Amino acid sequence: MTVMTMVEAINHTLHEEMARDDRVMVFGQDVGINGGVFRATEGLSAAFGDDRVVDMPLAEGVIAGSTVGLAVAGMVPVAEIQFLGFAYQAMHQIVGQIARLRTRSAGRFEAPITIRAPFGGGVRTPELHSESLESQFANCPGLKIALPATAADAKGLLAAAIRDPDPVLFLEPLRGYRMVKDDVPDGEHVVEFGKARTSREGSDVVIIAWSYMVELANRVADSLAAEGVSVRVLDLRTVVPLDVDAIADAVSACGRAVVVQEAPETCGFGSEVIATAMERCFYDLEAPIERVSGYDTPYPVGMLEDYWVPDAPRIEAAVRRVLGTSA
Amino acid sequence: MVTTHPGSPASAAASGPTDDEQVEMMRRMIDANVFSTRIFNLQRQGRVGTNAPIDGSEAIAVGAAAALDPKQDWIYPQYREQYGLGRFGDELLDLIVLYNMGHPGGGAYPEHLRVFPYQISLATQIPHAVGTAWGMKVKGDPGCSLVFFGDGSSSEGDFYEAANLAGVRKAPVIFVLINNGWAISTPTSSQTGAESFAAKAHAFGFPGRRIDGTDPIEVYRTIAEARARATGGMGPMLVEAVTYRLGHHTTADDPTKYRHADEVEAAKSREPVAKFAALLGARGLWSDEQTAAQEASAHERFDGAWERAQATTWQPSDMFEHTYATPTPRMLRQRAEMIAHLAAEGEA
Ligand SMILES: Cc1ncc(C[n+]2csc(CCOP(=O)(O)OP(=O)(O)O)c2C)c(N)n1
Ligand SMILES: [Mg+2]
């Protein structure tokens, strides 16, 4: 084990995967000599050369679209979109093409493509640098979506993404790049998609979350433990595929649940989680499931963002409401 | 028609700028530089967010604005040029300060100000500018629209699609491609295989010019000519204004990681503000004392804007104000919940 920040774990995994498989190519904006604007690709161009680590022209459409052709040519593309909000410029390729390649060719062509992008906000970035688009993409069959909450999972899920025969959106918590830090297994470490992780054990209520919201859920669980409230935290890790059994087991065991997402409320992935729990656990529920989310506005300007992004007090208030212990 | 040499004289068709206009441009370039430096330094103190300094683009922003008509024309900036657009309305400074603070008032450009807010999503403003120009043409309005974008941004599909449309509709739009050598750490050689950016205009069916973007007089004349063409029904022009990004890409950037100090050193002799001051000085139109006085007045105006910005009130629920003309019922519920939650937390 080695203690690493999230961004160090990502960088380390990219190095390992490029060394393991010489078909792996990393490309995007400023990923070469600059090592990426968050330093996730630091050192790759020096280690693997400019043919495998490529600074692309500034155009997300062709960054995404060329992965299809590269995959057909036998490469394993790992593309970076500098900020998830600029995936909008690549939507027709990611959604209209990459997700459908296998379907359209009746299984002939695979898209072993990984698209990495920073996800979510909380660090006072300019407009469109803080988007949480997991539910938009989850609504596009053909894509898998991984959202690590720990550095160890960043390694395990990224290795799994790069080796997956299908396209994976690998969404990295912007706020977690340097704030999330934990023990990362040395050597081979692959985390299977579709297996949620219990981040805190507990039996009174479960908080279901993914990406950086898991960190906040953990804090709430730890602080309520002091009051004798037993809070479980379930980290979904991937939203496609979804670990339906883990959701059902946790909700049934606790009888009460709160779902936390950073995206706006309407049609967020939390709705899918709650619908799933309703289908599987209706008779075990002691209270309506609550959700904590961003509001139904575009992600706001810097001075307002702390009021928009869910924080520990909002999560804690929701937990108290489902427990019926609100002041 | 493509002129490929930076510094080539602009067409004689455009007269001016007059001496007075040149002095005015000098003042505004100094202002732009001071405002930009102040905002950059405030980020270092944690008082404003990530921002992109104007360093190197002063002559382009100021020269272009000087050749336009603030009452008739529209400007669609990227994110570096706002500092130099004071001619379109001096209240821009207050908006620049609010915007960079992350204040909800930072996008509230008043009705008469024919400048669009900061564009962060690169190249998306180019189709907007073409749409405005096209609409003006359909309505028979006088004037044109001008759009600034970078060498990097010119790789986006939005540029090609918009320029193509503009060529088809002969829209009165001026494309100002600021070639400052870099898009963060990516040099222009990784951006295009073409002989120049200006050469691309040929394929769209309108002229492209490559000019010295460190010379405000050349910028002024070229834009004046492009404007005369556009408003005369002759359609768009692409102007590749060549300069050099002297500073950091933004406050979040470390340029020493990817470019040589000697390259930056060599470009310093073309620093637009000092170069123009020397030129006007040699012609007896400007002095070092005037530079000092202009800098002092710019600092004073910035101090005033900063003070006003501190006093500009806001509240968390401002975020619900402008998503729709009327908020949805669900948004009203969210707003009420937010206010109640903050009150319970003792923050309201
Ligand atoms: C669509 C989009 N993709 C990526 C980015 C991230 N980004 C911000 S500035 C920049 C480089 C822009 O270079 P250029 O257009 O040459 O303008 P300059 O900064 O040199 O003025 C990049 C890649 C963005 N803001 N928008
Ligand atoms: Mg540039």
XYZ file of C-alpha atoms and ligand atoms in Angstrom:
702
model
C 0.000 0.000 0.000
C 1.067 3.554 -0.703
C -0.741 6.668 0.462
C -1.715 8.737 -2.549
C -4.010 11.589 -3.420
C -6.698 10.902 -5.990
C -4.732 12.632 -8.755
C -1.557 10.753 -7.854
C -3.457 7.476 -8.017
C -4.824 8.361 -11.452
C -1.404 9.367 -12.713
C 0.170 6.207 -11.305
C -2.494 4.031 -12.941
C -2.072 5.689 -16.332
C 1.663 4.990 -16.103
C 1.017 1.352 -15.199
C -1.588 0.779 -17.890
C 0.553 2.369 -20.600
C 3.460 0.176 -19.540
C 1.264 -2.940 -19.449
C -0.320 -2.480 -22.886
C 1.445 -0.577 -25.634
C -1.813 -0.052 -27.496
C -2.913 2.414 -24.805
C -2.780 6.017 -26.017
C -3.472 9.075 -23.874
C -4.611 12.251 -25.559
C -6.482 15.473 -24.970
C -5.740 19.141 -24.319
C -2.439 19.925 -22.583
C -1.851 16.327 -21.496
C 1.716 16.211 -22.868
C 4.550 18.328 -21.568
C 2.177 20.206 -19.245
C 0.998 16.932 -17.720
C -2.661 18.016 -17.795
C -4.084 21.039 -16.050
C -4.458 18.936 -12.880
C -1.218 16.999 -13.470
C -3.073 13.712 -13.976
C -0.929 12.923 -17.031
C 2.340 14.184 -15.548
C 5.399 12.400 -16.866
C 3.547 10.278 -19.426
C 4.946 11.988 -22.500
C 8.488 11.709 -21.141
C 7.942 8.013 -20.403
C 6.013 6.946 -23.480
C 6.716 9.549 -26.157
C 4.688 11.959 -28.240
C 3.131 9.270 -30.406
C 1.314 7.711 -27.475
C 0.733 10.852 -25.419
C -0.708 13.499 -27.694
C -1.620 17.161 -27.257
C -4.665 17.481 -29.458
C -5.998 20.482 -31.345
C -8.523 22.252 -29.155
C -11.661 20.399 -30.260
C -13.553 17.962 -28.044
C -15.585 16.624 -30.972
C -12.507 15.200 -32.639
C -10.888 14.171 -29.357
C -13.922 11.971 -28.700
C -14.706 11.038 -32.297
C -11.202 9.926 -33.213
C -11.298 7.357 -30.404
C -13.764 5.335 -32.478
C -11.420 5.137 -35.433
C -8.385 4.546 -33.249
C -10.187 1.661 -31.567
C -11.060 0.168 -34.960
C -7.388 0.540 -35.894
C -6.481 -1.527 -32.835
C -5.519 1.116 -30.309
C -6.870 1.514 -26.772
C -7.682 5.224 -26.491
C -7.776 7.053 -23.171
C -9.026 10.533 -23.984
C -9.180 13.432 -21.581
C -11.855 16.116 -21.711
C -10.286 18.976 -19.772
C -13.525 19.745 -17.892
C -16.728 17.729 -18.093
C -18.723 20.801 -19.197
C -16.774 20.717 -22.459
C -18.052 17.223 -23.168
C -21.070 19.119 -24.526
C -18.899 19.890 -27.559
C -18.432 16.132 -28.014
C -21.978 14.991 -27.288
C -22.737 13.901 -30.847
C -19.677 11.653 -30.779
C -19.933 10.305 -27.219
C -23.671 9.718 -27.207
C -24.530 9.413 -30.876
C -21.524 7.342 -31.909
C -19.260 5.911 -29.201
C -22.148 4.531 -27.133
C -23.712 2.912 -30.189
C -20.702 1.491 -32.012
C -21.274 -2.070 -30.855
C -25.020 -1.899 -31.542
C -24.638 -0.255 -34.937
C -22.117 -2.823 -36.150
C -24.099 -5.726 -34.652
C -21.185 -6.573 -32.397
C -18.421 -6.375 -34.988
C -16.711 -3.269 -33.633
C -15.860 -2.695 -30.016
C -15.157 0.614 -28.399
C -12.570 -0.084 -25.673
C -12.520 3.648 -25.059
C -12.006 5.512 -21.810
C -12.951 9.158 -21.570
C -11.665 10.827 -18.429
C -12.936 14.166 -17.157
C -13.025 16.146 -13.912
C -16.487 16.011 -12.373
C -18.397 18.330 -10.059
C -17.460 21.608 -8.446
C -16.718 23.213 -5.141
C -13.454 24.910 -6.049
C -14.528 28.301 -7.458
C -13.894 27.552 -11.102
C -15.216 29.656 -13.992
C -18.504 28.794 -15.711
C -18.960 25.265 -17.107
C -15.992 23.891 -15.139
C -18.109 22.263 -12.404
C -20.700 20.147 -14.162
C -22.182 16.893 -12.856
C -23.537 15.158 -15.938
C -23.713 11.531 -14.822
C -27.460 11.270 -15.272
C -27.388 12.670 -18.827
C -24.862 10.011 -19.778
C -26.546 7.272 -17.753
C -29.522 7.808 -20.017
C -27.402 6.792 -23.031
C -27.265 2.994 -23.216
C -23.863 1.756 -24.348
C -21.763 3.853 -21.969
C -20.477 2.749 -18.598
C -19.897 5.395 -15.955
C -17.394 5.178 -13.109
C -17.203 7.777 -10.323
C -14.481 6.935 -7.800
C -14.654 8.387 -4.305
C -11.275 7.153 -3.020
C -7.753 7.081 -4.419
C -7.710 3.285 -4.188
C -10.881 3.069 -6.232
C -9.533 5.621 -8.685
C -6.767 3.136 -9.413
C -8.942 0.048 -9.465
C -11.759 1.541 -11.497
C -9.456 3.283 -13.988
C -7.574 0.051 -14.634
C -10.929 -1.678 -15.123
C -12.122 1.113 -17.454
C -9.057 0.918 -19.677
C -9.349 -2.882 -19.919
C -13.122 -2.856 -20.482
C -14.227 -3.753 -24.029
C -16.944 -1.089 -23.843
C -16.698 2.687 -23.589
C -16.349 4.081 -20.079
C -16.757 7.626 -18.860
C -14.370 7.939 -15.958
C -15.437 10.938 -13.889
C -12.907 12.283 -11.412
C -14.033 14.469 -8.515
C -12.472 17.872 -9.099
C -12.570 18.646 -5.393
C -11.116 15.263 -4.567
C -7.985 15.463 -6.734
C -5.894 16.668 -3.833
C -8.333 16.507 -0.913
C -8.981 12.773 -1.168
C -6.008 10.769 0.060
C -5.864 7.106 1.101
C -4.023 3.792 0.877
C -3.665 2.567 -2.683
C -2.752 -1.085 -3.308
C 0.589 -1.537 -5.058
C 0.744 -3.522 -8.288
C -2.233 -5.081 -10.022
C -5.470 -3.672 -8.612
C -8.688 -3.852 -10.612
C -12.101 -3.050 -9.144
C -14.970 -4.818 -10.847
C -17.686 -2.484 -12.209
C -21.160 -2.690 -10.709
C -20.046 -3.556 -7.175
C -20.899 -0.886 -4.632
C -18.726 -0.380 -1.578
C -19.848 0.056 2.008
C -17.851 3.044 3.160
C -19.308 3.149 6.702
C -21.149 0.330 8.450
C -24.427 1.273 10.105
C -28.000 0.141 10.669
C -30.315 3.110 11.389
C -30.151 4.838 8.015
C -28.149 4.524 4.815
C -26.724 7.419 2.825
C -26.239 6.431 -0.801
C -23.729 8.545 -2.721
C -20.964 8.521 -5.324
C -17.878 10.565 -6.133
C -17.040 13.378 -3.698
C -20.456 13.207 -2.004
C -19.261 9.961 -0.368
C -16.657 11.973 1.514
C -19.365 14.292 2.863
C -21.610 11.345 3.729
C -18.750 9.797 5.709
C -18.349 12.995 7.697
C -22.047 13.041 8.531
C -21.908 9.371 9.544
C -18.913 10.014 11.779
C -20.431 13.037 13.460
C -23.802 11.327 14.068
C -22.044 8.288 15.493
C -21.149 10.481 18.471
C -24.900 10.865 19.106
C -25.387 7.118 18.913
C -26.952 7.221 15.446
C -25.696 4.390 13.269
C -25.323 5.646 9.686
C -24.319 3.361 6.844
C -22.710 4.895 3.745
C -22.985 3.108 0.418
C -20.652 4.288 -2.350
C -22.060 3.229 -5.727
C -18.666 3.492 -7.507
C -20.305 3.000 -10.927
C -23.789 4.219 -11.810
C -23.767 2.135 -15.009
C -23.692 -0.751 -14.286
C -25.714 -0.173 -11.128
C -25.392 -2.457 -8.112
C -29.107 -2.923 -7.580
C -28.632 -5.675 -5.001
C -26.365 -3.563 -2.826
C -28.911 -0.723 -2.868
C -31.732 -3.118 -1.979
C -29.768 -4.829 0.779
C -28.721 -1.569 2.401
C -32.139 0.084 2.201
C -33.936 -3.004 3.481
C -31.466 -3.455 6.316
C -31.759 0.167 7.494
C -35.347 0.917 6.497
C -34.414 4.544 5.982
C -32.338 6.140 3.245
C -30.975 9.443 1.946
C -29.538 9.770 -1.552
C -27.002 12.495 -2.271
C -26.097 13.802 -5.701
C -24.257 16.950 -6.701
C -26.317 17.462 -9.880
C -29.568 19.462 -10.006
C -32.577 17.721 -8.481
C -34.757 17.114 -11.519
C -33.883 13.862 -13.301
C -30.669 13.428 -11.333
C -29.297 9.938 -10.846
C -30.717 9.999 -7.318
C -34.171 9.595 -8.847
C -33.033 6.316 -10.412
C -31.631 5.086 -7.107
C -34.849 5.928 -5.281
C -37.027 4.294 -7.939
C -34.857 1.180 -7.670
C -35.203 1.134 -3.894
C -38.970 1.592 -4.172
C -39.212 -1.383 -6.509
C -37.165 -3.627 -4.289
C -37.696 -2.405 -0.718
C -41.105 -0.728 -0.512
C -42.330 -2.885 2.365
C -39.116 -2.430 4.349
C -39.230 1.350 4.300
C -39.917 3.182 7.558
C -39.944 6.633 5.975
C -39.955 8.246 2.533
C -36.471 8.319 1.004
C -34.981 11.814 0.911
C -32.654 13.236 -1.664
C -30.104 15.988 -1.269
C -28.966 17.624 -4.496
C -27.988 20.773 -6.286
C -30.894 23.018 -7.197
C -32.673 23.293 -10.540
C -30.496 26.134 -11.810
C -27.297 26.144 -13.820
C -24.289 25.658 -11.545
C -23.950 29.127 -9.994
C -21.138 31.672 -9.817
C -18.366 31.324 -7.229
C -19.928 33.324 -4.399
C -23.082 31.200 -4.505
C -21.669 27.756 -5.125
C -21.285 26.695 -1.496
C -25.018 27.227 -1.086
C -25.787 25.140 -4.171
C -23.553 22.104 -3.786
C -24.826 19.732 -1.073
C -22.785 20.024 2.112
C -22.609 18.082 5.363
C -25.243 20.209 7.177
C -27.784 19.690 4.383
C -27.098 15.951 4.341
C -27.322 15.764 8.113
C -30.637 17.631 8.118
C -32.028 15.142 5.590
C -30.812 12.231 7.715
C -32.571 13.685 10.750
C -35.765 14.130 8.739
C -35.859 10.490 7.647
C -35.097 9.442 11.219
C -37.900 11.662 12.458
C -35.498 13.422 14.835
C -35.505 16.879 13.239
C -35.590 19.759 15.672
C -6.547 37.509 -50.542
C -4.124 36.570 -47.817
C -1.310 38.734 -46.556
C 1.037 36.492 -44.676
C 3.545 38.900 -43.223
C 2.962 40.282 -39.779
C 3.507 43.994 -39.891
C 2.459 44.445 -43.493
C 0.770 47.807 -43.977
C -3.002 47.674 -43.841
C -4.935 48.803 -46.866
C -4.866 52.486 -47.624
C -8.642 52.284 -47.944
C -8.924 52.888 -44.221
C -7.924 56.312 -43.021
C -7.196 57.146 -39.425
C -6.859 56.746 -36.598
C -6.437 60.456 -35.932
C -3.838 61.647 -33.439
C -6.558 62.120 -30.854
C -7.824 58.623 -31.436
C -4.318 57.263 -31.081
C -3.861 58.994 -27.754
C -7.224 57.642 -26.664
C -6.110 54.126 -27.652
C -2.912 54.603 -25.677
C -4.911 55.516 -22.583
C -7.205 52.545 -22.931
C -4.301 50.133 -23.438
C -2.737 51.342 -20.213
C -6.092 51.045 -18.440
C -6.534 47.501 -19.733
C -3.107 46.539 -18.510
C -3.604 48.008 -15.052
C -7.075 46.499 -14.586
C -5.849 43.101 -15.708
C -2.849 43.205 -13.377
C -5.015 44.242 -10.452
C -7.449 41.362 -11.004
C -4.552 38.921 -11.405
C -3.004 40.063 -8.131
C -6.319 39.900 -6.283
C -6.521 36.227 -7.189
C -3.143 35.741 -5.556
C -4.662 37.175 -2.384
C -7.624 34.822 -2.658
C -10.085 37.651 -3.277
C -11.188 36.810 -6.833
C -11.341 33.568 -8.817
C -9.247 32.115 -11.627
C -8.734 34.734 -14.327
C -6.926 35.267 -17.618
C -4.717 38.347 -17.952
C -4.808 40.420 -21.132
C -0.988 40.449 -21.482
C -0.249 40.771 -25.184
C -3.781 41.388 -26.447
C -4.134 45.055 -25.440
C -3.615 46.467 -28.938
C -6.079 44.014 -30.456
C -8.927 44.627 -28.016
C -8.436 48.383 -27.874
C -7.654 48.861 -31.577
C -10.680 46.850 -32.681
C -13.063 48.590 -30.275
C -11.758 51.951 -31.501
C -12.635 51.104 -35.100
C -16.191 50.095 -34.258
C -19.284 52.105 -33.399
C -20.429 51.379 -29.824
C -23.958 52.473 -30.749
C -24.324 50.200 -33.765
C -21.914 47.301 -33.501
C -21.719 44.253 -31.248
C -18.677 42.652 -29.663
C -18.530 39.003 -28.655
C -15.378 38.546 -26.545
C -13.666 35.378 -25.369
C -12.284 36.027 -21.845
C -9.126 38.120 -22.200
C -10.427 41.114 -24.117
C -13.011 42.654 -21.761
C -10.317 44.792 -20.120
C -9.719 46.619 -23.395
C -13.329 47.301 -24.371
C -13.974 50.327 -22.167
C -14.802 52.414 -25.235
C -18.079 50.492 -25.446
C -18.954 51.580 -21.903
C -16.777 52.482 -18.962
C -19.138 50.606 -16.624
C -17.528 47.443 -17.995
C -14.875 47.791 -15.300
C -17.446 47.347 -12.523
C -18.800 44.266 -14.270
C -15.315 42.832 -14.752
C -14.656 43.164 -11.036
C -17.978 41.597 -10.033
C -17.570 38.793 -12.543
C -14.119 37.873 -11.312
C -15.296 37.921 -7.713
C -17.882 35.312 -8.680
C -20.627 37.810 -7.808
C -24.102 37.147 -9.221
C -24.139 40.708 -10.592
C -21.130 40.031 -12.824
C -23.225 39.092 -15.840
C -25.724 41.926 -15.543
C -24.503 43.990 -18.494
C -26.819 46.976 -18.979
C -29.125 47.176 -21.999
C -27.117 49.748 -23.952
C -23.792 47.893 -23.649
C -23.306 46.054 -26.920
C -20.771 43.634 -25.443
C -21.489 40.043 -24.522
C -20.371 38.665 -21.137
C -17.257 36.530 -20.733
C -17.303 33.363 -22.823
C -15.694 30.391 -21.136
C -16.846 27.605 -23.449
C -14.404 28.211 -26.253
C -15.577 29.180 -29.732
C -19.263 28.995 -28.804
C -19.477 32.763 -29.173
C -18.562 32.577 -32.862
C -21.930 31.213 -34.056
C -23.605 33.771 -31.774
C -21.763 36.634 -33.456
C -22.689 35.323 -36.886
C -26.321 35.058 -35.838
C -26.344 38.655 -34.664
C -24.751 39.869 -37.889
C -27.147 37.827 -39.975
C -30.135 39.169 -38.009
C -28.921 42.744 -38.426
C -28.697 42.173 -42.138
C -32.192 40.694 -42.326
C -33.619 43.611 -40.340
C -31.656 46.192 -42.297
C -29.945 47.487 -39.149
C -26.710 49.395 -39.626
C -23.523 48.059 -38.065
C -21.812 44.719 -37.730
C -20.709 42.232 -35.141
C -17.149 41.387 -34.208
C -16.015 38.248 -32.459
C -12.728 37.600 -30.668
C -11.409 34.062 -30.307
C -8.037 32.405 -29.868
C -5.761 30.301 -32.051
C -6.776 27.357 -29.879
C -10.476 28.086 -30.166
C -10.198 28.154 -33.941
C -9.828 24.364 -33.867
C -13.391 23.905 -32.624
C -16.135 22.892 -35.018
C -18.100 25.982 -33.959
C -15.577 28.167 -35.782
C -15.780 26.261 -39.051
C -19.552 25.950 -38.959
C -20.077 29.611 -38.124
C -17.563 30.938 -40.641
C -19.121 28.771 -43.314
C -22.581 30.117 -42.537
C -21.281 33.679 -42.519
C -19.795 33.159 -45.973
C -23.055 31.773 -47.309
C -25.188 34.591 -45.857
C -22.579 37.313 -46.424
C -23.221 38.290 -42.823
C -21.653 41.555 -41.626
C -19.322 39.898 -39.150
C -15.628 40.370 -38.414
C -13.757 37.327 -37.117
C -10.789 38.406 -35.026
C -8.589 35.389 -34.396
C -6.058 36.305 -31.736
C -2.990 34.232 -32.471
C -0.914 34.608 -29.340
C 1.167 31.517 -30.039
C -0.326 29.386 -27.294
C -3.484 27.684 -26.091
C -2.498 26.978 -22.492
C 0.555 24.719 -23.152
C -0.312 23.854 -26.752
C 1.616 25.781 -29.397
C 0.008 26.802 -32.694
C 2.033 24.095 -34.476
C -0.126 21.515 -32.684
C -3.251 23.451 -33.571
C -3.081 23.693 -37.348
C -1.125 22.375 -40.313
C -2.158 25.359 -42.445
C 0.352 28.000 -43.537
C -1.530 30.542 -41.440
C -4.868 30.840 -39.693
C -5.801 33.656 -42.066
C -5.439 31.278 -45.017
C -8.513 29.401 -43.842
C -10.753 32.304 -44.880
C -10.205 31.465 -48.522
C -12.179 28.253 -48.175
C -15.102 30.114 -46.617
C -15.265 32.540 -49.531
C -14.135 35.724 -47.837
C -10.824 37.484 -47.311
C -8.337 36.662 -44.562
C -5.640 38.999 -43.288
C -2.689 38.264 -41.066
C -1.675 41.416 -39.239
C 0.585 42.573 -36.450
C -1.627 42.363 -33.394
C 0.843 44.290 -31.275
C 0.264 47.447 -33.344
C -3.021 49.164 -32.489
C -2.862 51.360 -35.586
C -2.675 48.379 -37.870
C -5.472 46.697 -35.929
C -7.603 49.833 -36.153
C -7.116 50.206 -39.900
C -7.788 46.575 -40.643
C -10.941 46.481 -38.547
C -12.112 49.784 -40.046
C -11.725 48.313 -43.487
C -13.437 45.081 -42.472
C -16.282 47.098 -41.006
C -16.678 49.150 -44.173
C -16.848 45.942 -46.180
C -19.282 44.284 -43.792
C -21.657 47.214 -43.526
C -21.362 47.778 -47.264
C -22.880 44.365 -47.925
C -19.639 42.648 -48.915
C -19.709 40.091 -46.104
C -17.261 38.870 -43.492
C -13.518 39.116 -43.051
C -11.164 36.975 -40.977
C -8.393 38.898 -39.255
C -5.560 36.877 -37.740
C -3.977 39.265 -35.272
C -0.557 37.946 -34.336
C 0.780 38.644 -30.871
C 2.359 36.734 -28.022
C 0.844 35.685 -24.708
C 3.433 37.207 -22.422
C 1.942 36.122 -19.132
C 0.362 33.067 -17.584
C -2.534 31.472 -19.440
C -4.534 32.078 -16.273
C -3.801 32.409 -12.583
C -3.942 28.582 -12.472
C -1.134 28.107 -15.000
C 2.622 27.652 -14.739
C 4.095 28.498 -18.162
C 7.652 27.621 -17.110
C 6.569 23.974 -17.442
C 6.199 24.180 -21.201
C 7.978 27.152 -22.751
C 11.454 28.578 -22.736
C 12.311 31.765 -20.930
C 14.221 33.033 -23.979
C 11.106 32.771 -26.132
C 9.243 34.977 -23.671
C 12.235 37.292 -23.365
C 12.388 37.721 -27.152
C 8.694 38.568 -27.308
C 9.026 41.298 -24.704
C 10.347 43.752 -27.293
C 6.931 43.474 -28.943
C 5.008 44.184 -25.733
C 2.185 46.300 -27.165
C 1.742 48.930 -24.465
C 5.384 49.980 -24.119
C 5.877 49.747 -27.877
C 2.973 52.054 -28.617
C 4.014 54.510 -25.918
C 7.471 54.697 -27.509
C 5.987 55.196 -30.972
C 3.665 57.991 -29.860
C 6.474 59.444 -27.767
C 8.731 59.674 -30.805
C 5.961 61.588 -32.574
C 5.561 63.970 -29.654
C 2.073 62.693 -28.809
C 2.863 60.948 -25.543
C 5.318 61.113 -22.645
C 6.474 59.004 -19.721
C 4.719 61.450 -17.405
C 1.474 60.776 -19.216
C 2.015 57.050 -18.807
C 2.508 57.509 -15.079
C -0.550 59.744 -14.812
C -2.709 57.330 -16.803
C -1.577 54.419 -14.676
C -2.411 56.370 -11.544
C -5.859 57.232 -12.827
C -6.474 53.607 -13.835
C -5.500 52.439 -10.341
C -7.805 55.017 -8.841
C -10.697 53.914 -11.027
C -9.982 50.312 -10.147
C -10.011 51.150 -6.435
C -13.397 52.774 -6.910
C -14.756 49.764 -8.786
C -13.421 47.425 -6.118
C -15.076 49.462 -3.392
C -18.395 49.542 -5.231
C -18.158 45.811 -5.794
C -17.674 45.172 -2.054
C -20.790 47.203 -1.413
C -22.862 45.413 -4.050
C -25.240 43.220 -2.109
C -26.138 39.644 -2.919
C -27.814 36.739 -1.258
C -27.686 32.989 -1.726
C -31.178 32.890 -3.211
C -29.981 35.076 -6.106
C -29.148 31.804 -7.829
C -32.855 31.271 -8.528
C -33.326 34.643 -10.215
C -32.483 34.178 -13.859
C -32.941 30.568 -14.863
C -36.351 31.319 -16.368
C -38.445 34.463 -16.724
C -40.594 32.870 -13.988
C -39.157 30.190 -11.688
C -40.810 26.787 -11.825
C -42.903 25.699 -8.827
C -40.191 23.212 -7.905
C -37.563 25.963 -7.925
C -39.743 28.039 -5.605
C -39.938 25.069 -3.239
C -36.149 24.667 -3.400
C -35.659 28.369 -2.770
C -37.906 28.271 0.299
C -36.114 25.172 1.579
C -32.747 26.806 1.114
C -33.791 29.927 2.984
C -35.267 27.852 5.826
C -32.180 25.662 6.020
C -29.834 28.643 6.181
C -31.992 30.236 8.863
C -31.873 27.020 10.882
C -28.109 26.901 10.473
C -27.930 30.496 11.645
C -26.464 31.750 8.390
C -29.308 33.826 7.008
C -14.769 24.158 -25.191
C -13.629 24.357 -24.267
N -12.651 23.444 -24.232
C -11.608 23.590 -23.371
C -11.523 24.667 -22.542
C -10.353 24.821 -21.562
N -9.489 25.915 -21.995
C -9.639 27.160 -21.502
S -8.668 28.257 -22.256
C -7.967 27.095 -23.249
C -6.966 27.510 -24.281
C -7.505 28.573 -25.178
O -6.546 28.968 -26.113
P -6.829 30.119 -27.161
O -8.159 29.897 -27.816
O -5.654 30.205 -28.048
O -6.993 31.423 -26.287
P -5.904 32.142 -25.347
O -6.072 31.579 -23.995
O -4.564 31.895 -25.918
O -6.281 33.593 -25.359
C -8.515 25.840 -22.960
C -8.125 24.575 -23.602
C -12.578 25.600 -22.607
N -12.599 26.694 -21.815
N -13.600 25.437 -23.480
Mg -4.002 31.453 -27.851
